PDB file of C-alpha atoms in Angstrom:
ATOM      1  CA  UNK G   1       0.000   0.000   0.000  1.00  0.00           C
ATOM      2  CA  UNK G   2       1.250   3.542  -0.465  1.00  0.00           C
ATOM      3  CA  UNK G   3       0.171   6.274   0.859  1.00  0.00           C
ATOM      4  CA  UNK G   4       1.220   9.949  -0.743  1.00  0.00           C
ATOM      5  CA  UNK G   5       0.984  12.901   1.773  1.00  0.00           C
ATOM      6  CA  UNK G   6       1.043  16.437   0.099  1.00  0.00           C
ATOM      7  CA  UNK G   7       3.991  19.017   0.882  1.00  0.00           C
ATOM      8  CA  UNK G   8       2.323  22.598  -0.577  1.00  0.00           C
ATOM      9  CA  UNK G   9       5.098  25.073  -1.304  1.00  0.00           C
ATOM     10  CA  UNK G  10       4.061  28.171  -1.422  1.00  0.00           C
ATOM     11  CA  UNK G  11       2.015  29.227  -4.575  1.00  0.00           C
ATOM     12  CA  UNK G  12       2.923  26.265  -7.047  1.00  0.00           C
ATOM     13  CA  UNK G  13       5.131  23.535  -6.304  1.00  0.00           C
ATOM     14  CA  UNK G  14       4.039  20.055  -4.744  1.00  0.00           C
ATOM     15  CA  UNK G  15       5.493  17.056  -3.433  1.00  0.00           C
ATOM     16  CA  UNK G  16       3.962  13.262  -3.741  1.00  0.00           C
ATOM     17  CA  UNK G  17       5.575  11.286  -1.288  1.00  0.00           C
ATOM     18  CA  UNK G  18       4.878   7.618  -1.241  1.00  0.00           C
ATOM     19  CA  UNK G  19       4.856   6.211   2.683  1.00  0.00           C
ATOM     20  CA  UNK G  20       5.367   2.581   2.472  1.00  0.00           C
ATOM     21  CA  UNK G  21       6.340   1.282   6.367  1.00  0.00           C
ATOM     22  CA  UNK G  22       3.984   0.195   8.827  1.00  0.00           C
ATOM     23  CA  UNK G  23       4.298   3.061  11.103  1.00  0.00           C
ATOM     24  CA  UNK G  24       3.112   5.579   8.736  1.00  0.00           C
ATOM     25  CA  UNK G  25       0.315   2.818   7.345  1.00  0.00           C
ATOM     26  CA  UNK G  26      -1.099   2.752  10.587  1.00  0.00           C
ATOM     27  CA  UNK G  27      -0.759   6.348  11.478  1.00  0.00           C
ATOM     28  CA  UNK G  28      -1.998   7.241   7.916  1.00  0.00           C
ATOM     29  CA  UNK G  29      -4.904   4.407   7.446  1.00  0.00           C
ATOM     30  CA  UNK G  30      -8.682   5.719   6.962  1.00  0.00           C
ATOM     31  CA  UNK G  31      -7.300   8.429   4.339  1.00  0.00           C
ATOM     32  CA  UNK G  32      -5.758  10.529   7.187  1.00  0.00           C
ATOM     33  CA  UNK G  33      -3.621  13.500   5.102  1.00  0.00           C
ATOM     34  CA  UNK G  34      -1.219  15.739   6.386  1.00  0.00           C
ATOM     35  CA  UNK G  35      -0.532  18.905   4.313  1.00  0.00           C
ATOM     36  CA  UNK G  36       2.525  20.879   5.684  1.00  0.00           C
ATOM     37  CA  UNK G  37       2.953  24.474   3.996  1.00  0.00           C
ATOM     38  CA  UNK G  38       6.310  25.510   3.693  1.00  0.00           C
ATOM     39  CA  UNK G  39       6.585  29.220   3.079  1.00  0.00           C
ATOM     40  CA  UNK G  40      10.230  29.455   1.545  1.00  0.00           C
ATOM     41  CA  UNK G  41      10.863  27.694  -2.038  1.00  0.00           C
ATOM     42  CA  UNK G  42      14.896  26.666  -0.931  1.00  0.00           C
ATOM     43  CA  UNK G  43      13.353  24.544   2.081  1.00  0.00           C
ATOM     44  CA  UNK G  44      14.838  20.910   1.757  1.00  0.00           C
ATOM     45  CA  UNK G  45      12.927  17.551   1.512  1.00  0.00           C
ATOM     46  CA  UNK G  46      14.517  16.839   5.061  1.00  0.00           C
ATOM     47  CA  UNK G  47      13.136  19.868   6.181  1.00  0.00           C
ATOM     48  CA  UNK G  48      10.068  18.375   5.279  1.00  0.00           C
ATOM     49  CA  UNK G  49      10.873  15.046   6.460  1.00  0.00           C
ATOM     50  CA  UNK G  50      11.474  16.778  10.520  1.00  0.00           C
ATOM     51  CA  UNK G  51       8.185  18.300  10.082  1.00  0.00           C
ATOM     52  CA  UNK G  52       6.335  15.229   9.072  1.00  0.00           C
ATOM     53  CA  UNK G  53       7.960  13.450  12.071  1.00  0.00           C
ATOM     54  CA  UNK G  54       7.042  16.481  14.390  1.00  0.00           C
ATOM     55  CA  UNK G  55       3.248  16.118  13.207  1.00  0.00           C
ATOM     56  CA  UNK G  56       3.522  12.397  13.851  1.00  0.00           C
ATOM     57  CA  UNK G  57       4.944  12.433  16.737  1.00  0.00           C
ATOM     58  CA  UNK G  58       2.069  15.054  18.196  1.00  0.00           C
ATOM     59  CA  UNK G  59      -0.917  12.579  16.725  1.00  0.00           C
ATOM     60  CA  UNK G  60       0.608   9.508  18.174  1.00  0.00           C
ATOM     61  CA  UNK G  61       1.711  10.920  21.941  1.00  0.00           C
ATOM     62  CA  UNK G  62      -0.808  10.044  24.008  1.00  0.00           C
ATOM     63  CA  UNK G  63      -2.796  12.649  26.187  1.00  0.00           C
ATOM     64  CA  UNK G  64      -1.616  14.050  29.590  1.00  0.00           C
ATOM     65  CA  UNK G  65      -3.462  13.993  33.240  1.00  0.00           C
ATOM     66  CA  UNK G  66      -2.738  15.871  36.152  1.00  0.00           C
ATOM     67  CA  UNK G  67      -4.195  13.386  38.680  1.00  0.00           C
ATOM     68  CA  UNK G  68      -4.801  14.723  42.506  1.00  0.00           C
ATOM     69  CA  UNK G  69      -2.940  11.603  44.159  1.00  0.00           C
ATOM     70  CA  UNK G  70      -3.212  10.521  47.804  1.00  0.00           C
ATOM     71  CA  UNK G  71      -1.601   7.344  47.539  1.00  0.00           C
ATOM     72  CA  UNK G  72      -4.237   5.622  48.598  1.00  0.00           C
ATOM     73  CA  UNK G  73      -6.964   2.959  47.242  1.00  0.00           C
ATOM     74  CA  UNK G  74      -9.363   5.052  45.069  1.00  0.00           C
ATOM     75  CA  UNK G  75      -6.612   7.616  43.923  1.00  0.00           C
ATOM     76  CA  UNK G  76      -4.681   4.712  43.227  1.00  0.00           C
ATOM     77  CA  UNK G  77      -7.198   2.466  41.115  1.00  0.00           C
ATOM     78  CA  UNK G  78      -7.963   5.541  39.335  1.00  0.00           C
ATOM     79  CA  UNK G  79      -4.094   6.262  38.302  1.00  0.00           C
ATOM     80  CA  UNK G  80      -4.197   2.527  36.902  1.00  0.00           C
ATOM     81  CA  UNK G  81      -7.390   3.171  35.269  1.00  0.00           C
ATOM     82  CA  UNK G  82      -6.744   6.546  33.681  1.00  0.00           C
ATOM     83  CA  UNK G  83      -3.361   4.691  31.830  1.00  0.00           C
ATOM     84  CA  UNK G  84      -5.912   1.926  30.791  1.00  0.00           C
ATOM     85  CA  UNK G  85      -7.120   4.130  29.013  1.00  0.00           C
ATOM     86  CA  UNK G  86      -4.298   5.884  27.180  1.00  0.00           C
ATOM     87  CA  UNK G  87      -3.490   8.727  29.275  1.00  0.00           C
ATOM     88  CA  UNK G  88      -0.084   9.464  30.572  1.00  0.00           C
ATOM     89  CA  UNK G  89      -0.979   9.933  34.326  1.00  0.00           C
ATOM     90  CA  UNK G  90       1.112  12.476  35.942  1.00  0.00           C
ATOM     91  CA  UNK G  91       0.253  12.699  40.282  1.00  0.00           C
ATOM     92  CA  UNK G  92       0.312  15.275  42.138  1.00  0.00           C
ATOM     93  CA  UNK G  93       0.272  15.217  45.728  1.00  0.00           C
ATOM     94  CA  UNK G  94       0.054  18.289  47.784  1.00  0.00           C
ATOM     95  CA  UNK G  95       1.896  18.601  51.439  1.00  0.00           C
ATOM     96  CA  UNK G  96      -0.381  20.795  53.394  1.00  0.00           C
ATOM     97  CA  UNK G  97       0.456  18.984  56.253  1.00  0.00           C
ATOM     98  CA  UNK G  98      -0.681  16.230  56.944  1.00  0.00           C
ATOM     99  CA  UNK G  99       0.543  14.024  59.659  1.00  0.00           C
ATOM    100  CA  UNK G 100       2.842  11.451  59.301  1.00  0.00           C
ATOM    101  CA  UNK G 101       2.618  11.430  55.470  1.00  0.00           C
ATOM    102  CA  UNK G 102       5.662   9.216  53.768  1.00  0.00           C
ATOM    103  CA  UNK G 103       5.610  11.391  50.450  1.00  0.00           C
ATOM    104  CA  UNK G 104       8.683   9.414  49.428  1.00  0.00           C
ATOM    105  CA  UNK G 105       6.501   6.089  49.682  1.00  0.00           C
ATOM    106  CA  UNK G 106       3.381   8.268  48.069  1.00  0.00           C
ATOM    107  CA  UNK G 107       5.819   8.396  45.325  1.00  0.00           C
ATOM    108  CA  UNK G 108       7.210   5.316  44.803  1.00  0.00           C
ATOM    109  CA  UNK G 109       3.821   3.658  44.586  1.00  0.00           C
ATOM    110  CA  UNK G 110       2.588   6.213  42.169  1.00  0.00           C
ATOM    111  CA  UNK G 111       5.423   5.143  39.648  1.00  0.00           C
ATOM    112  CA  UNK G 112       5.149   1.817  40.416  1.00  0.00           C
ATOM    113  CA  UNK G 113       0.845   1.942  39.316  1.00  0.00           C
ATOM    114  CA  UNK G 114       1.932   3.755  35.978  1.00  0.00           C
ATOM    115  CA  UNK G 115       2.648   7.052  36.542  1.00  0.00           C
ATOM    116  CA  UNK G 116       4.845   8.641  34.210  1.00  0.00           C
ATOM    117  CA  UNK G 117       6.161  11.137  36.910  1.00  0.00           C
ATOM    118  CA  UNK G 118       5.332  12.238  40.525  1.00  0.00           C
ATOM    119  CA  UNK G 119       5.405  15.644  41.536  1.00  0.00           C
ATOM    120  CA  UNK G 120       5.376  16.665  45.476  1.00  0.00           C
ATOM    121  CA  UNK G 121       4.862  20.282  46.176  1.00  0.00           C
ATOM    122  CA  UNK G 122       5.593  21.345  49.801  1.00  0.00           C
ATOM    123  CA  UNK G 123       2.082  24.008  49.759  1.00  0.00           C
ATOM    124  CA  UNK G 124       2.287  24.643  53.789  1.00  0.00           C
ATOM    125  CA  UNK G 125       3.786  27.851  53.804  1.00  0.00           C
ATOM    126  CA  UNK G 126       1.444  29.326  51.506  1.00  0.00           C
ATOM    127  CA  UNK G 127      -1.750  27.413  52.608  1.00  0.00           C
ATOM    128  CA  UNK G 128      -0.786  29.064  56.267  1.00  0.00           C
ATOM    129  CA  UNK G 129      -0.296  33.142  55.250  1.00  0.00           C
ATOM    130  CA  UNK G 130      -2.496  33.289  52.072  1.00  0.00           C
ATOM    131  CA  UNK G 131      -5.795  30.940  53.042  1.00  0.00           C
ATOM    132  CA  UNK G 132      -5.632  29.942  56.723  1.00  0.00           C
ATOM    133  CA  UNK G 133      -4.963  33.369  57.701  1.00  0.00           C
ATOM    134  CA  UNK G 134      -7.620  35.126  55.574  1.00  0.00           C
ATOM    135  CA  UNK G 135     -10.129  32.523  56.308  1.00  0.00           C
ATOM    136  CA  UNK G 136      -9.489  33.153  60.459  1.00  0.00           C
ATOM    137  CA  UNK G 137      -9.862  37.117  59.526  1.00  0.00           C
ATOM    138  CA  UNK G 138     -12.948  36.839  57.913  1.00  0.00           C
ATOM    139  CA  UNK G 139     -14.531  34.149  60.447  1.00  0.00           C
ATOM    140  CA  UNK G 140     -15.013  32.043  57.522  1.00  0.00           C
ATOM    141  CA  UNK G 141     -18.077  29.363  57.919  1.00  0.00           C
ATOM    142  CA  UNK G 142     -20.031  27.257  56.096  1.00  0.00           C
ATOM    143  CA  UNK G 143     -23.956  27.644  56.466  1.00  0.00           C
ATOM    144  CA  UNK G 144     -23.084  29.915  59.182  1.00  0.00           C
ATOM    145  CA  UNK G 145     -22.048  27.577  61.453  1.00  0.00           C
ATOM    146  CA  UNK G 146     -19.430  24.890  60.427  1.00  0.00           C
ATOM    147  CA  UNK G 147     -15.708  26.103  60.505  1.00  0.00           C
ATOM    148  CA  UNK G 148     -13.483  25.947  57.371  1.00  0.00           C
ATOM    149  CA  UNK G 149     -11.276  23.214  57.900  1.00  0.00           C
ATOM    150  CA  UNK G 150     -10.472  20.861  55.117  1.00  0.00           C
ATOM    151  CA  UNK G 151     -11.977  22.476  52.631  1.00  0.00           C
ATOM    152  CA  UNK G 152     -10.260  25.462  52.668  1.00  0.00           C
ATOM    153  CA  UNK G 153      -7.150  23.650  51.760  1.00  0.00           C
ATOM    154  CA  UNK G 154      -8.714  22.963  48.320  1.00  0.00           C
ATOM    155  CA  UNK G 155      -8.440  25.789  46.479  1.00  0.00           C
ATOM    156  CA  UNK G 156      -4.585  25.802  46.966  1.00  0.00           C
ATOM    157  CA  UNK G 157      -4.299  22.366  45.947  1.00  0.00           C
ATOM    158  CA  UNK G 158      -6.428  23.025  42.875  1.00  0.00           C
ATOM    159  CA  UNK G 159      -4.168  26.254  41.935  1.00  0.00           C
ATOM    160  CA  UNK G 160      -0.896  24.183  41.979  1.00  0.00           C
ATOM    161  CA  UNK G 161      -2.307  21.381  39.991  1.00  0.00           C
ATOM    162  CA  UNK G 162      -3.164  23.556  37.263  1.00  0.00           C
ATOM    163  CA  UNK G 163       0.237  25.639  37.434  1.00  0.00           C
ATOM    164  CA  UNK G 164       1.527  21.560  37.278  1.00  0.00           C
ATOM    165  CA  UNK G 165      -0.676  20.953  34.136  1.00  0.00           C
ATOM    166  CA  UNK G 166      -0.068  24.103  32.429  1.00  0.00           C
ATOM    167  CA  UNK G 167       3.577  23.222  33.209  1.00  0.00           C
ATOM    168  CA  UNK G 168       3.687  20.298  31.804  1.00  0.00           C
ATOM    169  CA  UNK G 169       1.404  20.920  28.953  1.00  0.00           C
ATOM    170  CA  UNK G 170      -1.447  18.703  30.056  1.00  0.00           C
ATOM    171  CA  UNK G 171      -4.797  18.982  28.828  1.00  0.00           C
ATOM    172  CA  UNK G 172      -6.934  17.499  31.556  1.00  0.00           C
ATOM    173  CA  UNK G 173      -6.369  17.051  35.468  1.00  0.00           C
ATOM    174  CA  UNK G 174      -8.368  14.364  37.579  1.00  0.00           C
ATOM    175  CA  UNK G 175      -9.422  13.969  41.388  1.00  0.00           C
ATOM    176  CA  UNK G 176     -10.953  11.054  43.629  1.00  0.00           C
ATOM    177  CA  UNK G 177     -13.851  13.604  44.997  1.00  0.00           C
ATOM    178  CA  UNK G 178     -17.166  11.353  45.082  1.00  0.00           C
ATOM    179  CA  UNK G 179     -19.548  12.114  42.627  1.00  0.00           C
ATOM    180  CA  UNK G 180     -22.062  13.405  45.806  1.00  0.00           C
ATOM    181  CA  UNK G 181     -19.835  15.197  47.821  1.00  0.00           C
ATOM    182  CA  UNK G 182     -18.643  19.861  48.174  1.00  0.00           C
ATOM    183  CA  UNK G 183     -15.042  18.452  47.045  1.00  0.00           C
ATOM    184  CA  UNK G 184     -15.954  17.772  43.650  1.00  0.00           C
ATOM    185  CA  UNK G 185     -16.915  21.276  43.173  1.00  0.00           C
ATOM    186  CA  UNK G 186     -14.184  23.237  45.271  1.00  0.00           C
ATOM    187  CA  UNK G 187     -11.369  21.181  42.782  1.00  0.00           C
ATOM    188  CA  UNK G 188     -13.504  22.001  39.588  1.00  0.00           C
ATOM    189  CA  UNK G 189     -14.816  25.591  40.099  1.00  0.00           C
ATOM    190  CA  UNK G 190     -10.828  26.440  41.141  1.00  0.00           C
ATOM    191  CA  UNK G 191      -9.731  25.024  37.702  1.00  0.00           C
ATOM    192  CA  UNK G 192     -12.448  26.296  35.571  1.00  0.00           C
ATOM    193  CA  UNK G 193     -11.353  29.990  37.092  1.00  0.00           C
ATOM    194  CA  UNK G 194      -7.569  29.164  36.659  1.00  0.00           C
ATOM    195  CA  UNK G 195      -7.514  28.012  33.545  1.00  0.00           C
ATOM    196  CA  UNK G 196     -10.832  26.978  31.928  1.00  0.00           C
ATOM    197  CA  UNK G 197      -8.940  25.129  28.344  1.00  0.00           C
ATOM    198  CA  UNK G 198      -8.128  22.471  30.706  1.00  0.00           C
ATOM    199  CA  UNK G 199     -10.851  19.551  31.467  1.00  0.00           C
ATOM    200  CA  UNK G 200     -11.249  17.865  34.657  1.00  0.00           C
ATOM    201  CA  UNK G 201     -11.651  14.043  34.734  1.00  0.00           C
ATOM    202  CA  UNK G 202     -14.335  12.943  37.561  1.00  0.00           C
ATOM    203  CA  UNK G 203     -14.220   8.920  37.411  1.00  0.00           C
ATOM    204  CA  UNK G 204     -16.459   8.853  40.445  1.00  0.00           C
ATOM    205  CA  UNK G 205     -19.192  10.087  37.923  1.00  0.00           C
ATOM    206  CA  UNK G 206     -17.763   8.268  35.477  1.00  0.00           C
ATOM    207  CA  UNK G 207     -20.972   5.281  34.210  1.00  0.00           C
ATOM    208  CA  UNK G 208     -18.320   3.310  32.951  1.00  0.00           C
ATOM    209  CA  UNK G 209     -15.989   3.654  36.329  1.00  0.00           C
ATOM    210  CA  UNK G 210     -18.690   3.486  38.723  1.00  0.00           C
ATOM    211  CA  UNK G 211     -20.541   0.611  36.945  1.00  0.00           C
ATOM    212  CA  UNK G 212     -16.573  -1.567  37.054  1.00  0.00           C
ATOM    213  CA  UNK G 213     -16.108  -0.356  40.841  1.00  0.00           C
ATOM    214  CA  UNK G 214     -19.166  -0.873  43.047  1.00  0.00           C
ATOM    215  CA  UNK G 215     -17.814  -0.567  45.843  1.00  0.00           C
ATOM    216  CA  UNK G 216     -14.325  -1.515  48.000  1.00  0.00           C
ATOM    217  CA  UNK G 217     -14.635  -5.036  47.074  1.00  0.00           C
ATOM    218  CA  UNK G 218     -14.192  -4.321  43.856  1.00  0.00           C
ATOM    219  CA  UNK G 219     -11.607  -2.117  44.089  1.00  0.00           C
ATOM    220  CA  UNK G 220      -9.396  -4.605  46.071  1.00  0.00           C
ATOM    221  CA  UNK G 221      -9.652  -6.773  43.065  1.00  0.00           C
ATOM    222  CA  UNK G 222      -8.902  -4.587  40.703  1.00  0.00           C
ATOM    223  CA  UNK G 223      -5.606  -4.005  42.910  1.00  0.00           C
ATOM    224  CA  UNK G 224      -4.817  -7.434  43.071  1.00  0.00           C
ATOM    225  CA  UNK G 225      -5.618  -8.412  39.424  1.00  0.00           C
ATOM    226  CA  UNK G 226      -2.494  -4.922  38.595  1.00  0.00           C
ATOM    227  CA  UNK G 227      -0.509  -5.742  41.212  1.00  0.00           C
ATOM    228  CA  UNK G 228      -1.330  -2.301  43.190  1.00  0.00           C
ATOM    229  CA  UNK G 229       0.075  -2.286  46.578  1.00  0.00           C
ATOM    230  CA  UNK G 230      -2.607  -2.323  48.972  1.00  0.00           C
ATOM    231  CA  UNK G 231      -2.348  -1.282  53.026  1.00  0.00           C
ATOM    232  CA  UNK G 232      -2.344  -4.481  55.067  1.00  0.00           C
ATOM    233  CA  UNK G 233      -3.860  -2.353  57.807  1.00  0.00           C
ATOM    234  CA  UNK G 234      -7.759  -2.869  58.495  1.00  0.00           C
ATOM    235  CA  UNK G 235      -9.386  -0.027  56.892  1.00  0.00           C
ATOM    236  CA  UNK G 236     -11.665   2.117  59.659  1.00  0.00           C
ATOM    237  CA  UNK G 237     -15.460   2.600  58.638  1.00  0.00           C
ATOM    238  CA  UNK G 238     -14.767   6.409  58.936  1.00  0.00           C
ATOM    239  CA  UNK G 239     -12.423   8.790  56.477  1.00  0.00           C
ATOM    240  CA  UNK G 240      -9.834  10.977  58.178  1.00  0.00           C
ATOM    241  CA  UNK G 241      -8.795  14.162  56.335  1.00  0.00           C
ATOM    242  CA  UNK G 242      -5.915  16.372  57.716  1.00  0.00           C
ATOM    243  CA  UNK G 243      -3.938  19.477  57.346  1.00  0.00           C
ATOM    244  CA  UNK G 244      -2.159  22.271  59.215  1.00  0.00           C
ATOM    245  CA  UNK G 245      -5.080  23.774  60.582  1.00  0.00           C
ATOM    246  CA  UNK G 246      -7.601  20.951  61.214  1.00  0.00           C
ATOM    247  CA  UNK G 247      -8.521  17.122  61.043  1.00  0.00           C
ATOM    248  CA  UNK G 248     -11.635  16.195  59.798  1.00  0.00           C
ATOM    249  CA  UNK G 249     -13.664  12.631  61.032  1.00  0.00           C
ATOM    250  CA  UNK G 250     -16.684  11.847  59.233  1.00  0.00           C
ATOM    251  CA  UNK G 251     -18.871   8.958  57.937  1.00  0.00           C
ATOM    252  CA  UNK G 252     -19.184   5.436  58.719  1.00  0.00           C
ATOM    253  CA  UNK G 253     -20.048   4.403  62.054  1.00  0.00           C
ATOM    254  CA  UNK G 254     -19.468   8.048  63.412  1.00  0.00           C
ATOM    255  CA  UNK G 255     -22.995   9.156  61.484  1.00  0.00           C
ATOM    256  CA  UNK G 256     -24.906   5.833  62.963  1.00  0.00           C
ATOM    257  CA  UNK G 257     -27.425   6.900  65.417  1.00  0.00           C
ATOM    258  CA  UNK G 258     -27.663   3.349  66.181  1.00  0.00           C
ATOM    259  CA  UNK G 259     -23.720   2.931  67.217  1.00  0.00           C
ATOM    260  CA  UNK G 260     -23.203   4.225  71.146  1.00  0.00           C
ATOM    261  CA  UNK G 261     -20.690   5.309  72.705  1.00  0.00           C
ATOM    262  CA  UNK G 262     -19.131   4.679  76.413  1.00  0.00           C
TER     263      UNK G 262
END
């Protein structure tokens, strides 16, 4: 089979190049044409040549995501996911303090599930004197009642993974939010204002994610069917969420009216 892709020169001239190896066939199958204008008439068929490979090279990388990585199960089954289905997966995991966070071991696992790169950024200092600060001088509180705590650490996280995306010319950036919960909406209103060219991946209202992963079960073995390291510790019934300012305990048995407590 050959294939001829057009070089226009300027006004008149024009190149038929016959493309006879399998790499371009499949690149160039389904009558795909590339037409590359060169504006000068002493430009050389290897100029050509680099800028056929450049334009090749740009339809065949695959697309970049900025994922919001904790290191732990969902954020984890989602990195594997999100290369399953031919995105590069770059994580991003934000110290705003947490306590006794091993970012070193947060990164390790990330590369070992498929991540192409891991990027830490040490956020505390600014989290403290440009959001924990202004939120304390403007008694900032939710329905009038409920103090900032964790979710004022959002919009910080959300700025640096877009300065990470824009960085690293990704297109989209993903998060493990729930599809029910505020989160989902702090992470994806921040973006949309930062920078709204960039699209934000929600697997958690995902059909075809949520549909595969019904619930920890599954997740567990989708871990063990890739190999994903998994925490041998019993998992409590309740999430923990932590930063500088505050630590947040919620669902599970701590919202059972039927569970007492001594």
């Amino acid at each position: 089979f050959f294939y001829k892709t057009s070089v226009t020169v300027k006004k008149t001239l024009q190149y038929n190049v016959p493309i006879t190896s399998n790499y371009f066939f499949s690149s160039l199958c389904g009558s795909l044409k590339f037409e590359i204008r060169i504006h000068r008439l002493h430009h050389t068929f290897s100029t050509f040549l680099s800028h056929l490979f450049a334009s090749l090279k740009i339809m065949s990388s695959k697309p970049k995501v900025v994922l919001a990585y904790s290191g732990g199960l969902d954020t984890s089954v989602i990195l594997k996911w999100l290369s399953e289905k031919g995105f590069d997966v770059i994580c991003f995991c934000a110290n705003v303090g947490q306590h006794d966070e091993d970012f070193s071991a947060v990164e390790a696992k990330a590369l070992h599930c498929g991540a192409i790169k891991c990027v830490i950024s040490d956020l505390r200092k600014e989290f403290v004197t440009d959001y924990v600060f202004e939120s304390i001088k403007c008694n900032a509180l939710y329905e009038g009642r409920y103090l900032l705590g964790t979710s004022i650490a959002r919009p910080v996280i959300a700025k640096e993974q877009i300065r990470i995306a824009t960085e690293e010319g990704a297109l989209y950036v993903a998060h493990g939010a729930t599809g029910k919960g505020n989160d989902q909406v702090r992470f994806e209103m921040c973006a949309q204002a930062l920078s709204p060219k960039i699209s934000t991946i929600a697997p958690w209202r995902d059909p075809e994610f949520i549909e595969s992963f019904k619930g920890r079960k599954d997740l567990l073995a989708y871990c063990e069917k890739h190999g994903i390291p998994v925490d041998a510790k019993p998992k409590a019934n309740y999430s923990i969420d932590e930063n500088l300012y505050h630590t947040s305990y919620e669902s599970g048995m701590l919202e059972d009216e039927k569970v007492r407590y001594c």
